[in-house]
mmCIF file of C-alpha atoms and ligand atoms in Angstrom:
data_model
loop_
_atom_site.group_PDB
_atom_site.id
_atom_site.type_symbol
_atom_site.label_atom_id
_atom_site.label_comp_id
_atom_site.label_asym_id
_atom_site.label_seq_id
_atom_site.Cartn_x
_atom_site.Cartn_y
_atom_site.Cartn_z
ATOM 1 C CA MET N 1 20.010 -78.235 50.407
ATOM 2 C CA THR N 2 18.226 -78.023 53.754
ATOM 3 C CA PHE N 3 16.405 -75.075 55.198
ATOM 4 C CA SER N 4 18.041 -73.211 58.052
ATOM 5 C CA ALA N 5 15.888 -70.467 59.538
ATOM 6 C CA GLU N 6 19.019 -68.895 61.090
ATOM 7 C CA LEU N 7 20.897 -68.687 57.771
ATOM 8 C CA PHE N 8 17.759 -67.448 56.012
ATOM 9 C CA ARG N 9 17.235 -64.726 58.609
ATOM 10 C CA ALA N 10 20.896 -63.696 58.568
ATOM 11 C CA GLU N 11 20.341 -62.317 55.066
ATOM 12 C CA PHE N 12 17.942 -59.679 56.374
ATOM 13 C CA GLY N 13 19.866 -56.683 57.638
ATOM 14 C CA PHE N 14 16.753 -55.266 59.293
ATOM 15 C CA PHE N 15 16.925 -57.853 62.060
ATOM 16 C CA GLN N 16 20.549 -57.088 62.799
ATOM 17 C CA GLN N 17 19.648 -53.398 63.099
ATOM 18 C CA HIS N 18 16.458 -54.078 65.069
ATOM 19 C CA PRO N 19 16.678 -57.298 67.061
ATOM 20 C CA GLU N 20 14.073 -55.894 69.456
ATOM 21 C CA TRP N 21 11.190 -56.347 66.980
ATOM 22 C CA ILE N 22 9.104 -59.485 66.546
ATOM 23 C CA TYR N 23 7.834 -58.774 63.073
ATOM 24 C CA LEU N 24 4.588 -60.649 62.460
ATOM 25 C CA ASP N 25 3.114 -58.279 59.881
ATOM 26 C CA ASN N 26 4.487 -60.044 56.831
ATOM 27 C CA ALA N 27 1.165 -60.218 55.003
ATOM 28 C CA ALA N 28 1.290 -56.408 54.890
ATOM 29 C CA THR N 29 4.863 -56.261 53.628
ATOM 30 C CA MET N 30 8.011 -58.311 54.061
ATOM 31 C CA HIS N 31 11.585 -57.399 54.815
ATOM 32 C CA LYS N 32 14.137 -57.594 51.999
ATOM 33 C CA PRO N 33 17.249 -59.773 51.850
ATOM 34 C CA ALA N 34 20.672 -58.303 51.087
ATOM 35 C CA ALA N 35 20.512 -59.666 47.520
ATOM 36 C CA VAL N 36 17.539 -57.405 46.750
ATOM 37 C CA LEU N 37 19.066 -54.294 48.319
ATOM 38 C CA ALA N 38 22.339 -54.974 46.476
ATOM 39 C CA ALA N 39 20.601 -55.443 43.115
ATOM 40 C CA GLU N 40 18.773 -52.129 43.395
ATOM 41 C CA GLN N 41 21.922 -50.336 44.511
ATOM 42 C CA GLN N 42 23.908 -51.929 41.712
ATOM 43 C CA PHE N 43 21.331 -50.731 39.191
ATOM 44 C CA TYR N 44 21.579 -47.143 40.431
ATOM 45 C CA LEU N 45 25.356 -47.236 40.708
ATOM 46 C CA THR N 46 26.156 -48.786 37.356
ATOM 47 C CA GLN N 47 23.185 -48.710 34.990
ATOM 48 C CA ASN N 48 20.929 -45.837 35.970
ATOM 49 C CA SER N 49 19.362 -44.375 32.880
ATOM 50 C CA ASN N 50 15.918 -44.411 31.311
ATOM 51 C CA VAL N 51 14.863 -47.560 29.487
ATOM 52 C CA HIS N 52 13.834 -47.849 25.843
ATOM 53 C CA ARG N 53 14.285 -44.145 25.176
ATOM 54 C CA SER N 54 17.844 -43.320 24.360
ATOM 55 C CA ALA N 55 20.429 -44.603 21.942
ATOM 56 C CA HIS N 56 23.324 -44.275 24.389
ATOM 57 C CA GLY N 57 25.039 -47.236 25.973
ATOM 58 C CA LEU N 58 23.807 -46.604 29.502
ATOM 59 C CA SER N 59 20.206 -46.692 28.383
ATOM 60 C CA GLN N 60 20.940 -49.946 26.593
ATOM 61 C CA LEU N 61 22.349 -51.379 29.830
ATOM 62 C CA ALA N 62 19.299 -50.233 31.785
ATOM 63 C CA THR N 63 16.969 -51.624 29.122
ATOM 64 C CA ALA N 64 18.774 -54.957 29.157
ATOM 65 C CA ALA N 65 18.533 -55.172 32.959
ATOM 66 C CA PHE N 66 14.843 -54.233 32.880
ATOM 67 C CA GLU N 67 13.982 -56.726 30.147
ATOM 68 C CA GLN N 68 16.050 -59.440 31.823
ATOM 69 C CA SER N 69 13.927 -58.866 34.920
ATOM 70 C CA ARG N 70 10.788 -59.334 32.832
ATOM 71 C CA GLN N 71 12.257 -62.600 31.585
ATOM 72 C CA THR N 72 12.970 -63.749 35.145
ATOM 73 C CA VAL N 73 9.352 -63.079 36.142
ATOM 74 C CA ALA N 74 8.022 -64.878 33.054
ATOM 75 C CA GLN N 75 10.155 -67.937 33.806
ATOM 76 C CA PHE N 76 9.192 -67.882 37.474
ATOM 77 C CA LEU N 77 5.492 -67.988 36.541
ATOM 78 C CA ASN N 78 6.053 -70.226 33.516
ATOM 79 C CA ALA N 79 4.106 -67.685 31.497
ATOM 80 C CA GLY N 80 5.409 -68.677 28.076
ATOM 81 C CA SER N 81 6.710 -65.320 26.902
ATOM 82 C CA SER N 82 8.201 -62.326 28.690
ATOM 83 C CA HIS N 83 5.843 -60.101 26.673
ATOM 84 C CA GLN N 84 3.038 -61.419 28.827
ATOM 85 C CA VAL N 85 4.573 -59.751 31.886
ATOM 86 C CA ILE N 86 3.299 -56.217 32.432
ATOM 87 C CA PHE N 87 5.113 -54.308 35.152
ATOM 88 C CA GLN N 88 2.782 -52.272 37.335
ATOM 89 C CA SER N 89 3.293 -50.417 40.597
ATOM 90 C CA GLY N 90 1.681 -53.262 42.543
ATOM 91 C CA ALA N 91 -1.226 -55.677 42.651
ATOM 92 C CA THR N 92 -3.731 -52.858 43.144
ATOM 93 C CA ALA N 93 -2.568 -51.057 40.002
ATOM 94 C CA ALA N 94 -2.561 -54.356 38.115
ATOM 95 C CA PHE N 95 -6.172 -55.064 39.072
ATOM 96 C CA ASN N 96 -7.245 -51.568 38.071
ATOM 97 C CA GLN N 97 -5.565 -51.973 34.683
ATOM 98 C CA LEU N 98 -7.026 -55.426 34.161
ATOM 99 C CA VAL N 99 -10.592 -54.577 35.120
ATOM 100 C CA PHE N 100 -10.637 -51.247 33.278
ATOM 101 C CA GLY N 101 -9.120 -52.973 30.267
ATOM 102 C CA LEU N 102 -11.670 -55.805 30.215
ATOM 103 C CA THR N 103 -14.675 -53.536 30.579
ATOM 104 C CA GLY N 104 -16.249 -52.644 27.276
ATOM 105 C CA THR N 105 -13.993 -55.058 25.395
ATOM 106 C CA VAL N 106 -14.264 -58.558 26.838
ATOM 107 C CA LEU N 107 -17.021 -57.639 29.297
ATOM 108 C CA LYS N 108 -20.259 -56.132 28.048
ATOM 109 C CA PRO N 109 -23.342 -54.915 29.953
ATOM 110 C CA GLY N 110 -25.285 -57.875 31.325
ATOM 111 C CA ASP N 111 -22.187 -60.103 31.590
ATOM 112 C CA ARG N 112 -21.383 -61.602 34.976
ATOM 113 C CA VAL N 113 -18.163 -61.710 36.981
ATOM 114 C CA LEU N 114 -17.724 -64.128 39.879
ATOM 115 C CA LEU N 115 -15.650 -63.012 42.883
ATOM 116 C CA THR N 116 -15.598 -64.284 46.478
ATOM 117 C CA VAL N 117 -16.652 -62.594 49.710
ATOM 118 C CA LEU N 118 -13.126 -62.765 51.092
ATOM 119 C CA GLU N 119 -11.348 -60.757 48.416
ATOM 120 C CA HIS N 120 -8.935 -57.961 49.237
ATOM 121 C CA HIS N 121 -10.398 -54.602 48.169
ATOM 122 C CA ALA N 122 -7.921 -54.626 45.271
ATOM 123 C CA ASN N 123 -9.937 -57.489 43.758
ATOM 124 C CA LEU N 124 -13.285 -55.904 44.534
ATOM 125 C CA VAL N 125 -13.273 -52.126 44.262
ATOM 126 C CA PRO N 126 -11.907 -51.972 40.675
ATOM 127 C CA TRP N 127 -14.783 -54.296 39.652
ATOM 128 C CA GLN N 128 -17.230 -51.942 41.374
ATOM 129 C CA LEU N 129 -15.596 -48.829 39.904
ATOM 130 C CA HIS N 130 -15.226 -49.945 36.315
ATOM 131 C CA ALA N 131 -17.330 -53.044 35.654
ATOM 132 C CA LYS N 132 -20.410 -52.703 37.863
ATOM 133 C CA SER N 133 -20.901 -49.107 36.777
ATOM 134 C CA ALA N 134 -20.833 -50.353 33.151
ATOM 135 C CA GLY N 135 -23.708 -52.787 33.787
ATOM 136 C CA ILE N 136 -21.675 -55.893 34.581
ATOM 137 C CA GLU N 137 -23.170 -58.051 37.342
ATOM 138 C CA LEU N 138 -21.020 -59.227 40.249
ATOM 139 C CA ASP N 139 -21.623 -62.479 42.138
ATOM 140 C CA PHE N 140 -19.766 -63.663 45.229
ATOM 141 C CA VAL N 141 -18.811 -67.122 46.466
ATOM 142 C CA PRO N 142 -19.817 -67.354 50.161
ATOM 143 C CA LEU N 143 -17.932 -68.966 53.051
ATOM 144 C CA ASP N 144 -18.691 -72.302 54.652
ATOM 145 C CA GLN N 145 -18.826 -72.862 58.421
ATOM 146 C CA HIS N 146 -14.997 -73.136 58.596
ATOM 147 C CA ASN N 147 -14.532 -69.735 56.958
ATOM 148 C CA ARG N 148 -13.389 -71.407 53.762
ATOM 149 C CA LEU N 149 -14.932 -70.917 50.358
ATOM 150 C CA ASP N 150 -18.112 -72.904 49.864
ATOM 151 C CA LEU N 151 -17.319 -74.932 46.762
ATOM 152 C CA THR N 152 -20.863 -76.230 46.371
ATOM 153 C CA ALA N 153 -22.095 -72.659 46.160
ATOM 154 C CA TYR N 154 -19.195 -71.903 43.796
ATOM 155 C CA GLN N 155 -20.339 -74.679 41.467
ATOM 156 C CA GLN N 156 -23.886 -73.291 41.536
ATOM 157 C CA LEU N 157 -22.730 -69.732 40.848
ATOM 158 C CA LEU N 158 -20.707 -70.993 37.887
ATOM 159 C CA GLN N 159 -23.984 -72.114 36.342
ATOM 160 C CA ARG N 160 -24.789 -68.427 35.876
ATOM 161 C CA GLN N 161 -21.998 -68.522 33.294
ATOM 162 C CA PRO N 162 -19.701 -65.741 34.461
ATOM 163 C CA LYS N 163 -17.356 -64.431 31.784
ATOM 164 C CA VAL N 164 -14.636 -63.953 34.408
ATOM 165 C CA VAL N 165 -13.892 -65.640 37.740
ATOM 166 C CA SER N 166 -11.416 -63.822 39.967
ATOM 167 C CA PHE N 167 -10.229 -65.035 43.374
ATOM 168 C CA ALA N 168 -7.292 -64.889 45.774
ATOM 169 C CA GLN N 169 -4.872 -67.819 45.887
ATOM 170 C CA VAL N 170 -4.505 -67.170 49.642
ATOM 171 C CA SER N 171 -6.799 -65.036 51.796
ATOM 172 C CA ASN N 172 -4.844 -62.065 53.135
ATOM 173 C CA ALA N 173 -6.937 -61.941 56.308
ATOM 174 C CA LEU N 174 -7.444 -65.632 57.136
ATOM 175 C CA GLY N 175 -4.343 -67.116 55.533
ATOM 176 C CA HIS N 176 -6.448 -69.965 54.132
ATOM 177 C CA ILE N 177 -5.085 -71.442 50.913
ATOM 178 C CA GLN N 178 -7.799 -71.811 48.306
ATOM 179 C CA PRO N 179 -7.992 -75.002 46.257
ATOM 180 C CA MET N 180 -6.670 -73.009 43.296
ATOM 181 C CA GLU N 181 -6.202 -75.865 40.879
ATOM 182 C CA GLN N 182 -9.694 -77.232 41.491
ATOM 183 C CA MET N 183 -11.281 -73.776 41.325
ATOM 184 C CA VAL N 184 -9.515 -72.983 38.054
ATOM 185 C CA LYS N 185 -10.639 -76.298 36.541
ATOM 186 C CA MET N 186 -14.239 -75.703 37.607
ATOM 187 C CA ALA N 187 -14.223 -72.171 36.185
ATOM 188 C CA LYS N 188 -12.682 -73.360 32.918
ATOM 189 C CA ALA N 189 -15.293 -76.102 32.613
ATOM 190 C CA ALA N 190 -17.917 -73.355 32.925
ATOM 191 C CA GLY N 191 -16.210 -71.419 30.124
ATOM 192 C CA ALA N 192 -14.917 -68.515 32.241
ATOM 193 C CA LEU N 193 -11.660 -66.625 32.069
ATOM 194 C CA VAL N 194 -9.742 -67.049 35.328
ATOM 195 C CA VAL N 195 -7.925 -64.306 37.197
ATOM 196 C CA VAL N 196 -5.901 -65.220 40.286
ATOM 197 C CA ASP N 197 -4.833 -62.691 42.898
ATOM 198 C CA GLY N 198 -1.441 -64.052 43.888
ATOM 199 C CA ALA N 199 -0.514 -61.173 46.214
ATOM 200 C CA GLN N 200 -0.393 -63.493 49.252
ATOM 201 C CA GLY N 201 -0.111 -66.791 47.428
ATOM 202 C CA VAL N 202 2.942 -66.275 45.247
ATOM 203 C CA VAL N 203 5.345 -66.499 48.180
ATOM 204 C CA TRP N 204 3.718 -69.722 49.354
ATOM 205 C CA GLN N 205 3.388 -71.565 46.069
ATOM 206 C CA GLN N 206 4.975 -70.440 42.832
ATOM 207 C CA PRO N 207 2.288 -70.976 40.173
ATOM 208 C CA ASP N 208 2.784 -72.671 36.822
ATOM 209 C CA LEU N 209 0.476 -70.510 34.743
ATOM 210 C CA GLN N 210 0.602 -72.616 31.606
ATOM 211 C CA GLN N 211 0.020 -75.873 33.410
ATOM 212 C CA LEU N 212 -2.814 -74.411 35.504
ATOM 213 C CA ASP N 213 -4.271 -72.607 32.474
ATOM 214 C CA ILE N 214 -4.725 -69.342 34.407
ATOM 215 C CA ASP N 215 -5.667 -66.414 32.160
ATOM 216 C CA ALA N 216 -4.300 -63.625 34.347
ATOM 217 C CA TYR N 217 -2.157 -63.682 37.483
ATOM 218 C CA ILE N 218 -1.374 -60.663 39.643
ATOM 219 C CA PHE N 219 1.083 -60.063 42.485
ATOM 220 C CA SER N 220 3.166 -57.401 44.259
ATOM 221 C CA GLY N 221 6.942 -57.525 44.704
ATOM 222 C CA HIS N 222 6.939 -56.424 48.325
ATOM 223 C CA LYS N 223 5.098 -59.537 49.529
ATOM 224 C CA LEU N 224 7.713 -61.751 47.862
ATOM 225 C CA TYR N 225 10.771 -60.391 49.740
ATOM 226 C CA GLY N 226 11.061 -57.821 46.933
ATOM 227 C CA PRO N 227 10.787 -54.036 46.718
ATOM 228 C CA THR N 228 7.694 -51.875 47.038
ATOM 229 C CA GLY N 229 6.396 -49.985 44.010
ATOM 230 C CA ILE N 230 6.627 -52.931 41.636
ATOM 231 C CA GLY N 231 4.032 -55.544 40.791
ATOM 232 C CA VAL N 232 3.025 -57.756 37.926
ATOM 233 C CA LEU N 233 0.052 -58.383 35.711
ATOM 234 C CA CYS N 234 0.861 -61.548 33.797
ATOM 235 C CA ALA N 235 -1.756 -62.774 31.364
ATOM 236 C CA LYS N 236 -2.287 -64.712 28.189
ATOM 237 C CA LYS N 237 -1.309 -62.745 25.120
ATOM 238 C CA GLN N 238 -4.763 -62.724 23.522
ATOM 239 C CA LEU N 239 -6.249 -61.383 26.751
ATOM 240 C CA LEU N 240 -3.660 -58.619 27.119
ATOM 241 C CA GLU N 241 -4.178 -57.639 23.511
ATOM 242 C CA GLN N 242 -7.837 -56.963 24.219
ATOM 243 C CA LEU N 243 -7.221 -54.725 27.233
ATOM 244 C CA ARG N 244 -7.846 -51.001 26.899
ATOM 245 C CA PRO N 245 -4.874 -49.170 28.430
ATOM 246 C CA LEU N 246 -5.800 -47.443 31.682
ATOM 247 C CA PHE N 247 -2.922 -44.993 31.494
ATOM 248 C CA GLY N 248 -1.749 -43.067 28.468
ATOM 249 C CA GLY N 249 1.594 -41.384 28.025
ATOM 250 C CA GLY N 250 5.135 -41.999 26.913
ATOM 251 C CA GLU N 251 6.459 -45.233 25.407
ATOM 252 C CA MET N 252 3.071 -46.984 25.117
ATOM 253 C CA ILE N 253 2.487 -45.203 21.816
ATOM 254 C CA GLN N 254 3.035 -46.393 18.287
ATOM 255 C CA HIS N 255 1.781 -43.192 16.698
ATOM 256 C CA VAL N 256 0.032 -40.141 18.032
ATOM 257 C CA SER N 257 -1.357 -37.030 16.368
ATOM 258 C CA LEU N 258 -3.429 -34.232 17.811
ATOM 259 C CA ASP N 259 -6.601 -36.193 17.325
ATOM 260 C CA SER N 260 -5.681 -39.879 17.200
ATOM 261 C CA VAL N 261 -3.478 -42.474 18.826
ATOM 262 C CA SER N 262 -2.343 -46.016 18.131
ATOM 263 C CA PHE N 263 -0.577 -48.133 20.703
ATOM 264 C CA ALA N 264 2.732 -49.991 20.793
ATOM 265 C CA ALA N 265 2.964 -53.769 20.927
ATOM 266 C CA LEU N 266 2.870 -55.734 24.181
ATOM 267 C CA PRO N 267 4.092 -55.324 26.832
ATOM 268 C CA TYR N 268 4.749 -51.621 26.283
ATOM 269 C CA ARG N 269 1.194 -50.603 25.403
ATOM 270 C CA LEU N 270 0.201 -51.270 29.010
ATOM 271 C CA GLU N 271 3.233 -49.583 30.609
ATOM 272 C CA ALA N 272 2.785 -45.839 30.223
ATOM 273 C CA GLY N 273 5.481 -43.565 31.632
ATOM 274 C CA THR N 274 8.900 -44.294 33.054
ATOM 275 C CA PRO N 275 8.630 -47.681 34.759
ATOM 276 C CA ASN N 276 10.065 -48.624 38.137
ATOM 277 C CA MET N 277 13.291 -49.931 36.631
ATOM 278 C CA ALA N 278 15.225 -50.486 39.858
ATOM 279 C CA GLY N 279 12.097 -52.060 41.338
ATOM 280 C CA ALA N 280 11.890 -54.552 38.481
ATOM 281 C CA VAL N 281 15.573 -55.399 38.927
ATOM 282 C CA GLY N 282 14.999 -55.793 42.682
ATOM 283 C CA LEU N 283 11.996 -58.034 42.078
ATOM 284 C CA ALA N 284 14.011 -60.252 39.744
ATOM 285 C CA ALA N 285 16.731 -60.452 42.407
ATOM 286 C CA ALA N 286 14.125 -61.470 45.012
ATOM 287 C CA ILE N 287 12.838 -64.212 42.726
ATOM 288 C CA ALA N 288 16.333 -65.480 41.911
ATOM 289 C CA TRP N 289 17.241 -65.450 45.615
ATOM 290 C CA LEU N 290 14.041 -67.212 46.650
ATOM 291 C CA GLN N 291 14.485 -69.893 44.034
ATOM 292 C CA LYS N 292 17.830 -70.794 45.583
ATOM 293 C CA GLN N 293 16.135 -71.567 48.907
ATOM 294 C CA ASP N 294 14.842 -74.952 49.963
ATOM 295 C CA GLN N 295 11.168 -74.463 49.090
ATOM 296 C CA GLN N 296 9.867 -77.514 50.927
ATOM 297 C CA GLY N 297 11.956 -76.686 53.993
ATOM 298 C CA LEU N 298 10.693 -73.123 53.940
ATOM 299 C CA LYS N 299 7.072 -74.269 53.800
ATOM 300 C CA LEU N 300 7.602 -76.839 56.534
ATOM 301 C CA HIS N 301 9.260 -74.227 58.746
ATOM 302 C CA LYS N 302 6.293 -71.855 58.433
ATOM 303 C CA THR N 303 3.769 -74.666 58.849
ATOM 304 C CA GLN N 304 5.409 -75.923 62.028
ATOM 305 C CA LEU N 305 5.638 -72.443 63.544
ATOM 306 C CA LEU N 306 2.017 -71.740 62.685
ATOM 307 C CA ARG N 307 0.837 -75.022 64.238
ATOM 308 C CA GLN N 308 2.789 -74.213 67.394
ATOM 309 C CA LEU N 309 1.196 -70.764 67.536
ATOM 310 C CA TYR N 310 -2.322 -72.088 66.974
ATOM 311 C CA ALA N 311 -1.939 -74.898 69.505
ATOM 312 C CA ALA N 312 -0.908 -72.398 72.179
ATOM 313 C CA CYS N 313 -3.527 -69.802 71.248
ATOM 314 C CA MET N 314 -6.326 -72.365 71.499
ATOM 315 C CA GLN N 315 -5.457 -72.699 75.192
ATOM 316 C CA ILE N 316 -5.533 -68.966 75.983
ATOM 317 C CA PRO N 317 -8.830 -68.030 77.669
ATOM 318 C CA GLY N 318 -10.784 -65.388 75.765
ATOM 319 C CA LEU N 319 -8.830 -65.731 72.537
ATOM 320 C CA GLU N 320 -11.241 -66.279 69.636
ATOM 321 C CA LEU N 321 -9.582 -67.737 66.551
ATOM 322 C CA LEU N 322 -11.144 -66.852 63.209
ATOM 323 C CA SER N 323 -8.815 -68.863 60.982
ATOM 324 C CA GLU N 324 -7.643 -72.468 60.937
ATOM 325 C CA PRO N 325 -4.077 -73.841 60.936
ATOM 326 C CA ASP N 326 -4.590 -76.419 58.183
ATOM 327 C CA LEU N 327 -4.115 -75.350 54.559
ATOM 328 C CA ASN N 328 -2.914 -72.017 55.857
ATOM 329 C CA ALA N 329 -0.011 -70.054 54.357
ATOM 330 C CA GLY N 330 1.091 -68.546 57.680
ATOM 331 C CA ILE N 331 -1.611 -66.349 59.207
ATOM 332 C CA LEU N 332 -3.410 -66.398 62.538
ATOM 333 C CA LEU N 333 -6.466 -64.154 62.791
ATOM 334 C CA PHE N 334 -7.946 -63.642 66.221
ATOM 335 C CA ASN N 335 -9.812 -61.452 68.674
ATOM 336 C CA LEU N 336 -9.646 -61.125 72.401
ATOM 337 C CA LYS N 337 -13.181 -61.448 73.735
ATOM 338 C CA ASN N 338 -14.865 -58.086 74.425
ATOM 339 C CA GLU N 339 -11.765 -56.094 73.434
ATOM 340 C CA HIS N 340 -11.212 -53.915 70.406
ATOM 341 C CA PRO N 341 -8.605 -55.396 68.025
ATOM 342 C CA ALA N 342 -6.829 -52.035 67.791
ATOM 343 C CA ASP N 343 -6.364 -52.008 71.578
ATOM 344 C CA VAL N 344 -5.021 -55.556 71.472
ATOM 345 C CA ALA N 345 -2.549 -54.657 68.715
ATOM 346 C CA GLU N 346 -1.437 -51.642 70.726
ATOM 347 C CA VAL N 347 -0.619 -53.843 73.704
ATOM 348 C CA LEU N 348 1.341 -56.141 71.377
ATOM 349 C CA ASN N 349 3.130 -53.082 70.048
ATOM 350 C CA GLN N 350 4.248 -52.231 73.568
ATOM 351 C CA PHE N 351 6.006 -55.609 73.577
ATOM 352 C CA LYS N 352 7.522 -54.748 70.177
ATOM 353 C CA LEU N 353 5.377 -57.380 68.514
ATOM 354 C CA ALA N 354 4.344 -55.948 65.138
ATOM 355 C CA ALA N 355 0.811 -57.117 64.300
ATOM 356 C CA ARG N 356 -1.976 -55.613 62.246
ATOM 357 C CA ALA N 357 -5.493 -54.902 63.493
ATOM 358 C CA GLY N 358 -8.618 -53.914 61.603
ATOM 359 C CA THR N 359 -10.455 -55.256 58.598
ATOM 360 C CA HIS N 360 -7.300 -55.908 56.561
ATOM 361 C CA CYS N 361 -8.584 -54.339 53.328
ATOM 362 C CA ALA N 362 -11.238 -57.049 53.223
ATOM 363 C CA MET N 363 -14.209 -55.313 54.851
ATOM 364 C CA PRO N 364 -16.905 -57.520 53.298
ATOM 365 C CA LEU N 365 -15.189 -60.587 54.766
ATOM 366 C CA PHE N 366 -15.525 -59.131 58.261
ATOM 367 C CA GLN N 367 -19.194 -58.393 57.592
ATOM 368 C CA GLN N 368 -19.558 -62.105 56.796
ATOM 369 C CA LEU N 369 -17.630 -63.090 59.914
ATOM 370 C CA ASN N 370 -19.840 -60.737 61.879
ATOM 371 C CA VAL N 371 -16.953 -59.078 63.716
ATOM 372 C CA LYS N 372 -15.803 -55.458 63.550
ATOM 373 C CA GLY N 373 -12.221 -56.443 62.863
ATOM 374 C CA ALA N 374 -9.478 -58.719 64.157
ATOM 375 C CA VAL N 375 -5.782 -58.954 64.913
ATOM 376 C CA ARG N 376 -3.585 -60.638 62.330
ATOM 377 C CA LEU N 377 -0.236 -62.327 62.968
ATOM 378 C CA SER N 378 1.517 -63.302 59.742
ATOM 379 C CA LEU N 379 4.733 -65.294 59.494
ATOM 380 C CA ALA N 380 7.635 -65.374 57.046
ATOM 381 C CA GLY N 381 10.635 -67.617 56.421
ATOM 382 C CA TYR N 382 12.724 -65.492 58.788
ATOM 383 C CA THR N 383 10.330 -65.946 61.724
ATOM 384 C CA THR N 384 12.113 -67.984 64.386
ATOM 385 C CA VAL N 385 11.067 -70.620 66.916
ATOM 386 C CA THR N 386 12.189 -68.195 69.642
ATOM 387 C CA GLU N 387 9.994 -65.423 68.282
ATOM 388 C CA ILE N 388 6.979 -67.715 68.262
ATOM 389 C CA ALA N 389 7.715 -68.782 71.867
ATOM 390 C CA GLN N 390 8.027 -65.097 72.860
ATOM 391 C CA SER N 391 4.803 -64.253 71.029
ATOM 392 C CA ILE N 392 2.963 -67.055 72.836
ATOM 393 C CA ASP N 393 4.246 -65.678 76.108
ATOM 394 C CA ILE N 394 2.976 -62.202 75.271
ATOM 395 C CA LEU N 395 -0.383 -63.494 74.002
ATOM 396 C CA THR N 396 -0.828 -65.540 77.174
ATOM 397 C CA LYS N 397 -0.410 -62.380 79.241
ATOM 398 C CA LEU N 398 -2.836 -60.407 77.048
ATOM 399 C CA PRO N 399 -5.984 -60.905 79.182
ATOM 400 C CA GLU N 400 -4.134 -59.366 82.171
ATOM 401 C CA PHE N 401 -3.834 -56.060 80.332
ATOM 402 C CA PHE N 402 -7.554 -55.439 79.994
HETATM 403 C C1 PLP I 1 -4.661 -60.658 48.576
HETATM 404 C C2 PLP I 1 -4.181 -59.271 48.258
HETATM 405 N N1 PLP I 1 -4.488 -58.735 47.075
HETATM 406 C C3 PLP I 1 -4.058 -57.519 46.709
HETATM 407 C C4 PLP I 1 -3.299 -56.748 47.556
HETATM 408 C C5 PLP I 1 -2.854 -55.399 47.116
HETATM 409 O O1 PLP I 1 -1.467 -55.335 47.057
HETATM 410 P P1 PLP I 1 -0.718 -53.930 46.949
HETATM 411 O O2 PLP I 1 -1.172 -53.135 48.153
HETATM 412 O O3 PLP I 1 0.717 -54.291 47.014
HETATM 413 O O4 PLP I 1 -1.134 -53.303 45.680
HETATM 414 C C6 PLP I 1 -2.958 -57.256 48.806
HETATM 415 C C7 PLP I 1 -2.194 -56.447 49.780
HETATM 416 O O5 PLP I 1 -2.313 -56.614 50.965
HETATM 417 C C8 PLP I 1 -3.396 -58.554 49.164
HETATM 418 O O6 PLP I 1 -3.086 -59.093 50.338
#
């Protein structure tokens, strides 16, 4: 099996409908292949019913499809058991559930949690909302001079004995791939529980949770060629069992009276309300589809395109690059000297080049970088050599527009 960018791209109907767009906003959300659209449609056309609630045959079909999807996710992550997969609406919801659930149970006042300065707000604000307000101290791994995590400082911060270490596998703003395996090992040696934000990383490198010994792993379907509105909190059983449910409601209950409640077994106790059934089916279809692709070829394709983009951008006068091409999952972060990133992105938009400008839900990172914001170009498997050449052309002309 060899990777063909053309065949890969042909599976995305969006580009047939809209050949005019150069879509380089994949870190925000990705387009979906036909297999994902078909799986969701198939669910609604042939199985639509509520899961776990009714005795009738349709509900059994829907339940089977939903639980099969859970199984697919568990296998994909090598989690051990499908009951360790909690479906959430996305990574943000998963973080809120995890952090709320840990606070007061695993984490007590005076305990420490170690994050990094480059985290997406989803791996920062829930810690501020739930943990910090309950007296839990937050520490942050700083950056080194290459805008990568400073591992010496990380080692020193681990000496403060954090109960939990939580970091992104890949930075959503810089694209830099963290040395996940090494960071997990270091955190484990310090006795911490490890949470990995796989929102950007899962599409780059499928994790083996058991082999890596990660305690909790979180990602969103829509950044893995899957649907929006579905995400995953996958964690070790003993950790999940300790989490306080953030949401209460239907199906997460074992018994309820007017003044007391006991909760169902995992995974249901952390899935209140009707879940996103079609979303789960769509996510499983995305995973199954992705696993059929040539993973090494896919990586090489993105790496080569990114190198080409960086090499050209380094030659453009006034373009200030904030990220590096090596150990990068497919993101270029830049500014045009003296210009506002939003204005730059608007010029790109006029060329139908979809980019994102701003602080990319990682405001503290931009405070560290000492810039107000930046423009982000993020690639996917369906990005073509031609699109990169066209983008370079547009970027080269950028200074003329200001
Ligand atoms: C690294 C990272 N973590 C978490 C999130 C939150 O994901 P979602 O918005 O799908 O909940 C994102 C989204 O951009 C992200 O890039």
